[in-house]
Short mmCIF file of C-alpha atoms and ligand atoms in Angstrom, two decimals:
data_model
loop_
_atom_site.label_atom_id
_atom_site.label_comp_id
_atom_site.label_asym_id
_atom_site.label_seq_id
_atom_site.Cartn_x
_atom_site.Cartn_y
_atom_site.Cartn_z
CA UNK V 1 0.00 0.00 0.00
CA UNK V 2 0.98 3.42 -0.88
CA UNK V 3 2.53 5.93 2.10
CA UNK V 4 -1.02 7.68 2.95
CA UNK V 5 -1.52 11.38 1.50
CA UNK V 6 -1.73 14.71 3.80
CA UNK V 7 -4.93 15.72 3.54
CA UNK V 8 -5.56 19.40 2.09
CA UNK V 9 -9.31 21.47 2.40
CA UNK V 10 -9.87 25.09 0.54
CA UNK V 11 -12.97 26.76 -0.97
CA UNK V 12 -14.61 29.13 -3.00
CA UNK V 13 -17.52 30.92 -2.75
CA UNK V 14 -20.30 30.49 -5.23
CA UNK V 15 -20.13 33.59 -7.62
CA UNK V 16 -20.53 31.76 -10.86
CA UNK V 17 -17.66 32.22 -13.44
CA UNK V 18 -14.85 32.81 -11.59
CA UNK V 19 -11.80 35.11 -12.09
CA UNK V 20 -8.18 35.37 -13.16
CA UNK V 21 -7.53 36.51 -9.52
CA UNK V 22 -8.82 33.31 -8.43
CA UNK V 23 -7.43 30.96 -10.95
CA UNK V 24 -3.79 32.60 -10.70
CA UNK V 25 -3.99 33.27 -7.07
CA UNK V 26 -5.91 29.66 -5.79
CA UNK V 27 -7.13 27.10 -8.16
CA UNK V 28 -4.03 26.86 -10.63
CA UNK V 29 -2.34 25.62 -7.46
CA UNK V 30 -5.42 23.38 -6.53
CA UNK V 31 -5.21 21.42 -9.95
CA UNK V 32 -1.74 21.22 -9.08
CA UNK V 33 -1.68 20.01 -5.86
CA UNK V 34 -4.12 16.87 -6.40
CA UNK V 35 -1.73 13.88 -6.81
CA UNK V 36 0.20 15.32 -3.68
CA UNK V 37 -2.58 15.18 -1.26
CA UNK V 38 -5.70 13.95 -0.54
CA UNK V 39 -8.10 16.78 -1.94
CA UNK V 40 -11.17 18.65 -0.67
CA UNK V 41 -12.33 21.65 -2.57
CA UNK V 42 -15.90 23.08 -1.57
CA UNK V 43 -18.64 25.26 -2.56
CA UNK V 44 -19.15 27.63 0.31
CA UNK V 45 -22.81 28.41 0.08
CA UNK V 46 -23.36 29.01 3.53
CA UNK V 47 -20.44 31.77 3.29
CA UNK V 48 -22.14 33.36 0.87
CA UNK V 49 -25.20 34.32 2.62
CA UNK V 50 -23.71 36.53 4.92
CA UNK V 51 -23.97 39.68 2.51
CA UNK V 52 -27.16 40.07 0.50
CA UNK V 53 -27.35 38.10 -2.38
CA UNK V 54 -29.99 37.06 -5.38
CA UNK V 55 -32.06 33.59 -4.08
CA UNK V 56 -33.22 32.60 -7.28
CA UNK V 57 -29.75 32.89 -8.73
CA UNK V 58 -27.87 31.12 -6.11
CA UNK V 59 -28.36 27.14 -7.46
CA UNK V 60 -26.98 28.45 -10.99
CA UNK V 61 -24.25 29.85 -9.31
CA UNK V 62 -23.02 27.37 -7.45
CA UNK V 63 -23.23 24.86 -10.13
CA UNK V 64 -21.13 27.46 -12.64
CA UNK V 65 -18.77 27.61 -9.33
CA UNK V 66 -18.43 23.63 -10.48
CA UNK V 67 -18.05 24.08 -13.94
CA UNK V 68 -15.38 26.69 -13.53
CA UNK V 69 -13.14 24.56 -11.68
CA UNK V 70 -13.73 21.23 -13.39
CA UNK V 71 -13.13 23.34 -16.80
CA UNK V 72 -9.97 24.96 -14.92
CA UNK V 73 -8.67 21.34 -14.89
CA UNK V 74 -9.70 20.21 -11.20
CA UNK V 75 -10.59 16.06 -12.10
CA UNK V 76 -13.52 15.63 -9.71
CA UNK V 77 -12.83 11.88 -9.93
CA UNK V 78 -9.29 12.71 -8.01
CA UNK V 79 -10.51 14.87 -5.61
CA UNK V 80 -13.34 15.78 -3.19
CA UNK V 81 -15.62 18.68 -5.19
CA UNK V 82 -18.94 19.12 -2.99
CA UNK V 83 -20.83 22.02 -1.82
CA UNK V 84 -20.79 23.42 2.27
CA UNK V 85 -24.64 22.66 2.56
CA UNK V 86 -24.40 19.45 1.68
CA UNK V 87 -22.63 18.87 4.82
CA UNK V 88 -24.25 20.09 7.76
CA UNK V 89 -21.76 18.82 10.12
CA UNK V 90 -19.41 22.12 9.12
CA UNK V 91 -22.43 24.40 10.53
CA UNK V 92 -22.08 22.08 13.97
CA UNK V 93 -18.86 22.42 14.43
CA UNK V 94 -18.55 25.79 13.59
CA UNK V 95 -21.13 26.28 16.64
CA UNK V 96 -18.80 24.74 18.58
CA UNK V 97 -15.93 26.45 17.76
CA UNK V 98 -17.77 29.91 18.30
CA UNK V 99 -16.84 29.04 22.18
CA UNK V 100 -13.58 28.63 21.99
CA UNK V 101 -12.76 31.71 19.60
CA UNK V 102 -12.10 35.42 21.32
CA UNK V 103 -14.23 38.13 20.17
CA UNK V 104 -11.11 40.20 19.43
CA UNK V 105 -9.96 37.87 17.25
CA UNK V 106 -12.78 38.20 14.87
CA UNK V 107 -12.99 42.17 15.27
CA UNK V 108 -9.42 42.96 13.96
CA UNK V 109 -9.79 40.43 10.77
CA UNK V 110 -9.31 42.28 7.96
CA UNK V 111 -12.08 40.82 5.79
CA UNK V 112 -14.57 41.37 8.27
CA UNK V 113 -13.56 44.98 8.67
CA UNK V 114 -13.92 45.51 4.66
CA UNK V 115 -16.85 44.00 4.45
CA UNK V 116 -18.93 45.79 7.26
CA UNK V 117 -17.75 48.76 5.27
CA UNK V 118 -18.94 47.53 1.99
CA UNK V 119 -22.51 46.55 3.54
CA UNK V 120 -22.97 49.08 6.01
CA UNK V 121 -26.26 48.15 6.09
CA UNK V 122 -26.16 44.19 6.61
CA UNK V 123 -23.46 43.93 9.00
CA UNK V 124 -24.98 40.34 10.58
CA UNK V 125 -23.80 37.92 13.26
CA UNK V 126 -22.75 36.09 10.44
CA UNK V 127 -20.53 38.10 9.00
CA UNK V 128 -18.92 38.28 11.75
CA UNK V 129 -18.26 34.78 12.73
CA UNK V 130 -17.40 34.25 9.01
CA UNK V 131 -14.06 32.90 9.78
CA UNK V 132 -15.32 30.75 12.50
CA UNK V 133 -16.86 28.66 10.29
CA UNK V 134 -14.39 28.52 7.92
CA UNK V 135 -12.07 27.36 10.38
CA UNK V 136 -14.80 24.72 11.20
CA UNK V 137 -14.54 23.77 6.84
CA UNK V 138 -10.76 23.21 7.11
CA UNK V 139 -10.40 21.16 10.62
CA UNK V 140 -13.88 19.01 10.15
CA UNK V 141 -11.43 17.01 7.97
CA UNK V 142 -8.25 17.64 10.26
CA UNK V 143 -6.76 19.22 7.07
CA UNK V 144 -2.87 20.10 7.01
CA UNK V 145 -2.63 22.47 4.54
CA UNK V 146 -4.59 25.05 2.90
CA UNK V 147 -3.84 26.60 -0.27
CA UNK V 148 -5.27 30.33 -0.75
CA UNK V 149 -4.63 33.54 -2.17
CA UNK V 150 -2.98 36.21 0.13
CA UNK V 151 -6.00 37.45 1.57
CA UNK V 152 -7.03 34.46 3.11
CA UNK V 153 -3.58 34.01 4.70
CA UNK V 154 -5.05 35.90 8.31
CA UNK V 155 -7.89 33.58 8.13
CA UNK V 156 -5.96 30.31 8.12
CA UNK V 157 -3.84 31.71 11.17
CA UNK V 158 -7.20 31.87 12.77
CA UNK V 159 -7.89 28.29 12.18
CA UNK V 160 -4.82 27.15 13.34
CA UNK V 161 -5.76 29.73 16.28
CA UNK V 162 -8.89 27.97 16.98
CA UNK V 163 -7.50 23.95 16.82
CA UNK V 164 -4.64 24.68 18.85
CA UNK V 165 -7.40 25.86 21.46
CA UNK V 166 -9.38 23.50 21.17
CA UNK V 167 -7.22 20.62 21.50
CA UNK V 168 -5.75 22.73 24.81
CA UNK V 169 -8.92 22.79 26.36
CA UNK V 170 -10.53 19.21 25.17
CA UNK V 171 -7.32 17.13 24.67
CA UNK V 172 -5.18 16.46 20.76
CA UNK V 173 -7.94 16.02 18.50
CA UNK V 174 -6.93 18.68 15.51
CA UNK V 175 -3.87 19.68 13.31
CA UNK V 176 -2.83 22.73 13.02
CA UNK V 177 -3.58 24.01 9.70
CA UNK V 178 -0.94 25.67 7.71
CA UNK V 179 -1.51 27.76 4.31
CA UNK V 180 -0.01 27.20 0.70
CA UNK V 181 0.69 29.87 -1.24
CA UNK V 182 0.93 30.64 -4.75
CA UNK V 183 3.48 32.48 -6.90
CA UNK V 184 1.39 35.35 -7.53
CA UNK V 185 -0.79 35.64 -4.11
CA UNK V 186 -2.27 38.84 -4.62
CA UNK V 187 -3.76 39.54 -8.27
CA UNK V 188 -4.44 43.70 -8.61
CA UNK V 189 -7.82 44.49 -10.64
CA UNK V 190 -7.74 46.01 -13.70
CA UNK V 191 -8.45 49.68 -11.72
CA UNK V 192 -4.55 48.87 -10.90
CA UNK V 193 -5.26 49.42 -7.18
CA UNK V 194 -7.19 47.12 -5.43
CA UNK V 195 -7.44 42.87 -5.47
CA UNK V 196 -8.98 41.74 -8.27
CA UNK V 197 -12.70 41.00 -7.18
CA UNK V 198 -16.04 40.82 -8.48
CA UNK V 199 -17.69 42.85 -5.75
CA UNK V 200 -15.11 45.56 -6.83
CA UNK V 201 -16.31 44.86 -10.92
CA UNK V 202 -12.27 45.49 -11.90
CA UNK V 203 -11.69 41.74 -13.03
CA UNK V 204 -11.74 39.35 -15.93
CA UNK V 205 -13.70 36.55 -15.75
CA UNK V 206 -12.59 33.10 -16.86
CA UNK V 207 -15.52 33.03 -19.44
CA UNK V 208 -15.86 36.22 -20.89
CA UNK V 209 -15.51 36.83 -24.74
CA UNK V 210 -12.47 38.00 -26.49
CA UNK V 211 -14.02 41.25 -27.49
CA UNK V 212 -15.24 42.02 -23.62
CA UNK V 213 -11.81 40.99 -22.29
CA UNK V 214 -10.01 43.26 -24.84
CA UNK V 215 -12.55 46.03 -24.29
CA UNK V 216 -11.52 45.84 -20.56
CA UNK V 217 -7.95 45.67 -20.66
CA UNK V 218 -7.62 48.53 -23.15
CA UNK V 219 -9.03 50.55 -20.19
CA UNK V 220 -7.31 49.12 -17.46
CA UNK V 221 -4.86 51.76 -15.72
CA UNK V 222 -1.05 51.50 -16.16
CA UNK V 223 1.65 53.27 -14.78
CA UNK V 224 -0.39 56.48 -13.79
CA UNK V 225 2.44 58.83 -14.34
CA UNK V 226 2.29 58.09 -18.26
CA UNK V 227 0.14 60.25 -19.64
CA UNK V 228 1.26 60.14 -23.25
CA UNK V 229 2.89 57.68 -25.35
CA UNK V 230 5.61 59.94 -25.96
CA UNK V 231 6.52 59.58 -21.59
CA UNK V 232 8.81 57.17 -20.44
CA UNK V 233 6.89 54.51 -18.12
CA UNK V 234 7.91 52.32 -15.39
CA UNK V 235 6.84 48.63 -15.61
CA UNK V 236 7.22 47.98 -11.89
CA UNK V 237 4.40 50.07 -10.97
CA UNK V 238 2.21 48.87 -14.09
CA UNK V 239 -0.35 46.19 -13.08
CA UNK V 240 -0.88 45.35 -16.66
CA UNK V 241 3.04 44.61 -16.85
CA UNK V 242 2.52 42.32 -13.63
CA UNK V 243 -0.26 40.50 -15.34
CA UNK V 244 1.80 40.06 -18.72
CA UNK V 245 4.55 38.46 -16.26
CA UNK V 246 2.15 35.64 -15.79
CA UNK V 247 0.56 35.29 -19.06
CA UNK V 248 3.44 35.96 -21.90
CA UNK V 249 6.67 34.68 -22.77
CA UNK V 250 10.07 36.10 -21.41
CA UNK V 251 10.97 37.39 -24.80
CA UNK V 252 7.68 39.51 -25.17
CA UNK V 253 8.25 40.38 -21.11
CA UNK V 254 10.96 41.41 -21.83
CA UNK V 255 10.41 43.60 -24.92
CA UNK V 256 7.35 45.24 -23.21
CA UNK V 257 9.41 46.54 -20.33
CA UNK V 258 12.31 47.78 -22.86
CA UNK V 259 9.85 49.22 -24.84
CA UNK V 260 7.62 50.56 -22.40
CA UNK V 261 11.00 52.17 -20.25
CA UNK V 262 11.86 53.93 -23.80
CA UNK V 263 8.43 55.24 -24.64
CA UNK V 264 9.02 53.27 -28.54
CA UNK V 265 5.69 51.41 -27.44
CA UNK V 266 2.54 52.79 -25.54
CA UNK V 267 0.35 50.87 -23.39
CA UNK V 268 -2.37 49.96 -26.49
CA UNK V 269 0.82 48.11 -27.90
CA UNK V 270 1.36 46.24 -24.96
CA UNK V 271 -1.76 45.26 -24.26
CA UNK V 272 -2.74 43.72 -27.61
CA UNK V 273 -0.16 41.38 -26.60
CA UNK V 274 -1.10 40.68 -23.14
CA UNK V 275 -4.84 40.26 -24.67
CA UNK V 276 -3.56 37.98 -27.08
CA UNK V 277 -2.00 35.75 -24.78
CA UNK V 278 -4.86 35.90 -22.09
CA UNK V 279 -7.34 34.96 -24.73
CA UNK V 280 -5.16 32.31 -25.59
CA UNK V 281 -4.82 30.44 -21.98
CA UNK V 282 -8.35 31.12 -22.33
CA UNK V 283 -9.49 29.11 -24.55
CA UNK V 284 -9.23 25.60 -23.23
CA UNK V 285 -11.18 26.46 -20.16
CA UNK V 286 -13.59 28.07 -21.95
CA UNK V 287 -14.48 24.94 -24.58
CA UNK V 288 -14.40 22.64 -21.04
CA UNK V 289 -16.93 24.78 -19.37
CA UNK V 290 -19.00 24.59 -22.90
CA UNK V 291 -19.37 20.85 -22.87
CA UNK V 292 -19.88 21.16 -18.81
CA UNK V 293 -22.59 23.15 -19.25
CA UNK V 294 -24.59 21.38 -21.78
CA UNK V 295 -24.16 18.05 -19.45
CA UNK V 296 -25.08 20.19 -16.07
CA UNK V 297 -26.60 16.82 -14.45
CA UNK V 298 -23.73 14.93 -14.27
CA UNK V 299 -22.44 18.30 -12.91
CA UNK V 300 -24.63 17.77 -9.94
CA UNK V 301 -24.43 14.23 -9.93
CA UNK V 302 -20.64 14.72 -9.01
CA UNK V 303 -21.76 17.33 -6.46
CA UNK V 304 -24.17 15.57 -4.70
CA UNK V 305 -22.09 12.04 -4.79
CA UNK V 306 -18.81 13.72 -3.45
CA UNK V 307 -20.66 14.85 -0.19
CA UNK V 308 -21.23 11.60 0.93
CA UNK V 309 -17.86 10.64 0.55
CA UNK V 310 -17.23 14.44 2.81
CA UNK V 311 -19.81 13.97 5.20
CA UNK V 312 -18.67 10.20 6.34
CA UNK V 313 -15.24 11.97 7.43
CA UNK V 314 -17.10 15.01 9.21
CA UNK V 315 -19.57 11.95 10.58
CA UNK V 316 -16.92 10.89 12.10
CA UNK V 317 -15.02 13.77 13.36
CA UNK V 318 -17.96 15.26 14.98
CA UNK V 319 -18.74 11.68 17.21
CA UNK V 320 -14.81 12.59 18.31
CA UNK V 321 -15.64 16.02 19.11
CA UNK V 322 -18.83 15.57 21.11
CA UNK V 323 -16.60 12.79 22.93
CA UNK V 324 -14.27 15.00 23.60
CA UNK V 325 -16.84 17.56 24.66
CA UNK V 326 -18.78 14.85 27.16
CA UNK V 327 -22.51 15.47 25.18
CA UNK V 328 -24.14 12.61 26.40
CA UNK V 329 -23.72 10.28 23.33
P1 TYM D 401 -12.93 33.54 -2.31
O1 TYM D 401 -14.15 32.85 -2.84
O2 TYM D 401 -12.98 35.01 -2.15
O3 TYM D 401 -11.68 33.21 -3.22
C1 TYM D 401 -11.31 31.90 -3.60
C2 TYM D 401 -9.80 31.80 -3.68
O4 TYM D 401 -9.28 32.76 -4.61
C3 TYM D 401 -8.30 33.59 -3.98
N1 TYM D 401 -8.38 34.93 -4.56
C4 TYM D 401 -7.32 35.63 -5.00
N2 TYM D 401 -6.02 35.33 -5.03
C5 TYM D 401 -5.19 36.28 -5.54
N3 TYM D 401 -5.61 37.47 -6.01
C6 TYM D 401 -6.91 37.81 -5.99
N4 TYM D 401 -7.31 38.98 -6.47
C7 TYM D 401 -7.84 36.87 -5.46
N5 TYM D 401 -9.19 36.87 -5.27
C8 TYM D 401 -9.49 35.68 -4.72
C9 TYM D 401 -8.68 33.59 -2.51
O5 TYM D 401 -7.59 33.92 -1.69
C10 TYM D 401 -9.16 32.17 -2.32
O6 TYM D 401 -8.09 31.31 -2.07
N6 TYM D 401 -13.23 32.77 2.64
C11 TYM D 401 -12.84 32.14 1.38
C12 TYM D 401 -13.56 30.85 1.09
C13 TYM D 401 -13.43 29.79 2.15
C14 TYM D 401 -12.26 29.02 2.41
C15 TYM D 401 -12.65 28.10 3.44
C16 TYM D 401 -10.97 29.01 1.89
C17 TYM D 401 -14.40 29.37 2.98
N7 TYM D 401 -13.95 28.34 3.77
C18 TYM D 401 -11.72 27.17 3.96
C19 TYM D 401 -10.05 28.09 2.42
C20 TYM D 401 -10.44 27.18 3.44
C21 TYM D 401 -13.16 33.11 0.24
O7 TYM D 401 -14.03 33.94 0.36
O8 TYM D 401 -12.49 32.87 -0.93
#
């Protein structure tokens, strides 16, 4: 028998078509990272409702959520693909874990804070203990690792927070959970300022036609001190010159800065290229998500078949934790 895998848990929430923010900053690394552990990537529904959202829209959603990462190349017959609701047992132990986490732990999170700013008039319970439960996501399977984008990094140290706690108070019963990190953590939005989000409308989506992505990179901002083509720019401060770092070769990297530095090209030049190549990665994913979509039932089939393979782990980790909690049994 094979040495046994480390077990890895992340997740998504369900916007639909996902980003290039999330693909370069998450879900490259979770196709990656699938024949090196044992894999559990979820749908967080139950996340989602803590800021208002459209009801009727929410099923679609979550099954584009699917067909977005099974086009981005994650095999659901190698790892765990299931949605948060499907499990209740990650709404129990969350519950639980709400007494053992300090108030001022969730009031200087970062998230939180932006997002009580964002919905100044929703700021819920919920919203609050939104790390709490994702803490509850990642330990229900005693996960080691958890790969994220940077700005997920403070609520992993909270989880690990949280199970070291736990197991001081009610004996060993958790690891400590640790995050993975990508080469490109943080992805800037096309407004060249803040992370590339939807709520902030400055992305590209992972669907979107040619002639929508161009249209929105040909206005994304640059180095804001070029005003002309004729002025000089600096490719360190240009987000578009970040993003062509990721998606171009070194030869055209290279002859973008050069050209950029000696004001020989302007941004439009640069750009078509970036586009080009963009487009190009593109493509694949796009044709996947095609056939996914015109076969959504075996979409949910996968969906609804990989939570029973979640909830017999979280089954059993919850019978451990009410143990360890003495609830009469
Ligand atoms: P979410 O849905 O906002 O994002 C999913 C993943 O994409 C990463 N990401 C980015 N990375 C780089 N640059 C960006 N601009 C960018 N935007 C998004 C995120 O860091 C994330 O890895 N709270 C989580 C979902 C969650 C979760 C969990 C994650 C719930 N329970 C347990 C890990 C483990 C969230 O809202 O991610």
């Amino acid at each position: 028998m094979g040495k046994k895998l480390k077990r890895l848990f992340s997740g998504i929430q369900p916007t639909g078509e996902i980003h290039i923010g999330n693909y370069q900053g998450a879900i490259k690394q979770w196709v990656k990272l699938i024949d090196k552990y044992e894999c559990f990537y979820c749908i967080v529904d139950y996340h989602a409702i803590t800021i208002e959202y459209n009801v009727r829209e929410m099923p679609d959603k979550i099954l584009k959520t699917a067909v977005c990462l099974i086009a981005c190349g994650l095999n659901p017959e190698k790892c765990v693909l299931f949605v948060q609701s499907h499990v209740p047992e990650h709404t129990e132990l969350a519950w639980v874990l709400n007494t053992v986490t300090a108030i001022g732990d969730l009031q200087r999170m970062t998230q939180f804070k932006e997002k009580s700013q964002q919905h100044k008039g929703n700021v819920n319970v919920g919203l609050f203990t939104y790390p709490v439960l994702q803490a509850a996501d990642i330990i229900l399977y005693k996960a080691d690792v958890v790969p994220v984008g940077e700005d997920q990094f403070q609520h992993v140290e909270l989880s690990r927070r949280i199970a070291r706690k736990f197991n001081a108070l009610y004996g060993k019963t958790f690891p400590e959970p640790q995050h993975l990190s990508t080469e490109s953590p943080r992805i800037i939005g096309l407004d060249g300022q803040y992370k590339m989000s939807k709520s902030r409308n400055n992305y590209i989506g992972i669907l979107e036609s040619d002639e929508i992505i161009w249209e929105k990179i040909s206005r994304a901002v640059t180095d804001p001190a070029r005003k002309t083509k004729k002025d000089p720019g600096n490719p360190e401060i240009c987000n578009m010159y970040s993003l062509h770092k990721l998606y171009s070769s070194r030869e055209e990297i290279e002859n973008s800065a050069e050209n950029c530095k000696k004001a020989s090209w302007g941004c439009l030049d640069c750009k078509r290229i970036l586009w080009k190549n963009i487009v190009e990665s593109l493509k694949p994913i796009k044709q996947k998500a095609n056939e996914l979509e015109n076969n959504i039932d075996y979409v949910h089939n996968i969906l609804k078949e990989n939570a029973d393979k979640s909830r017999k782990i979280a089954k059993e980790t919850m019978n451990e934790v009410r143990e360890k909690l003495g609830i009469l049994i």
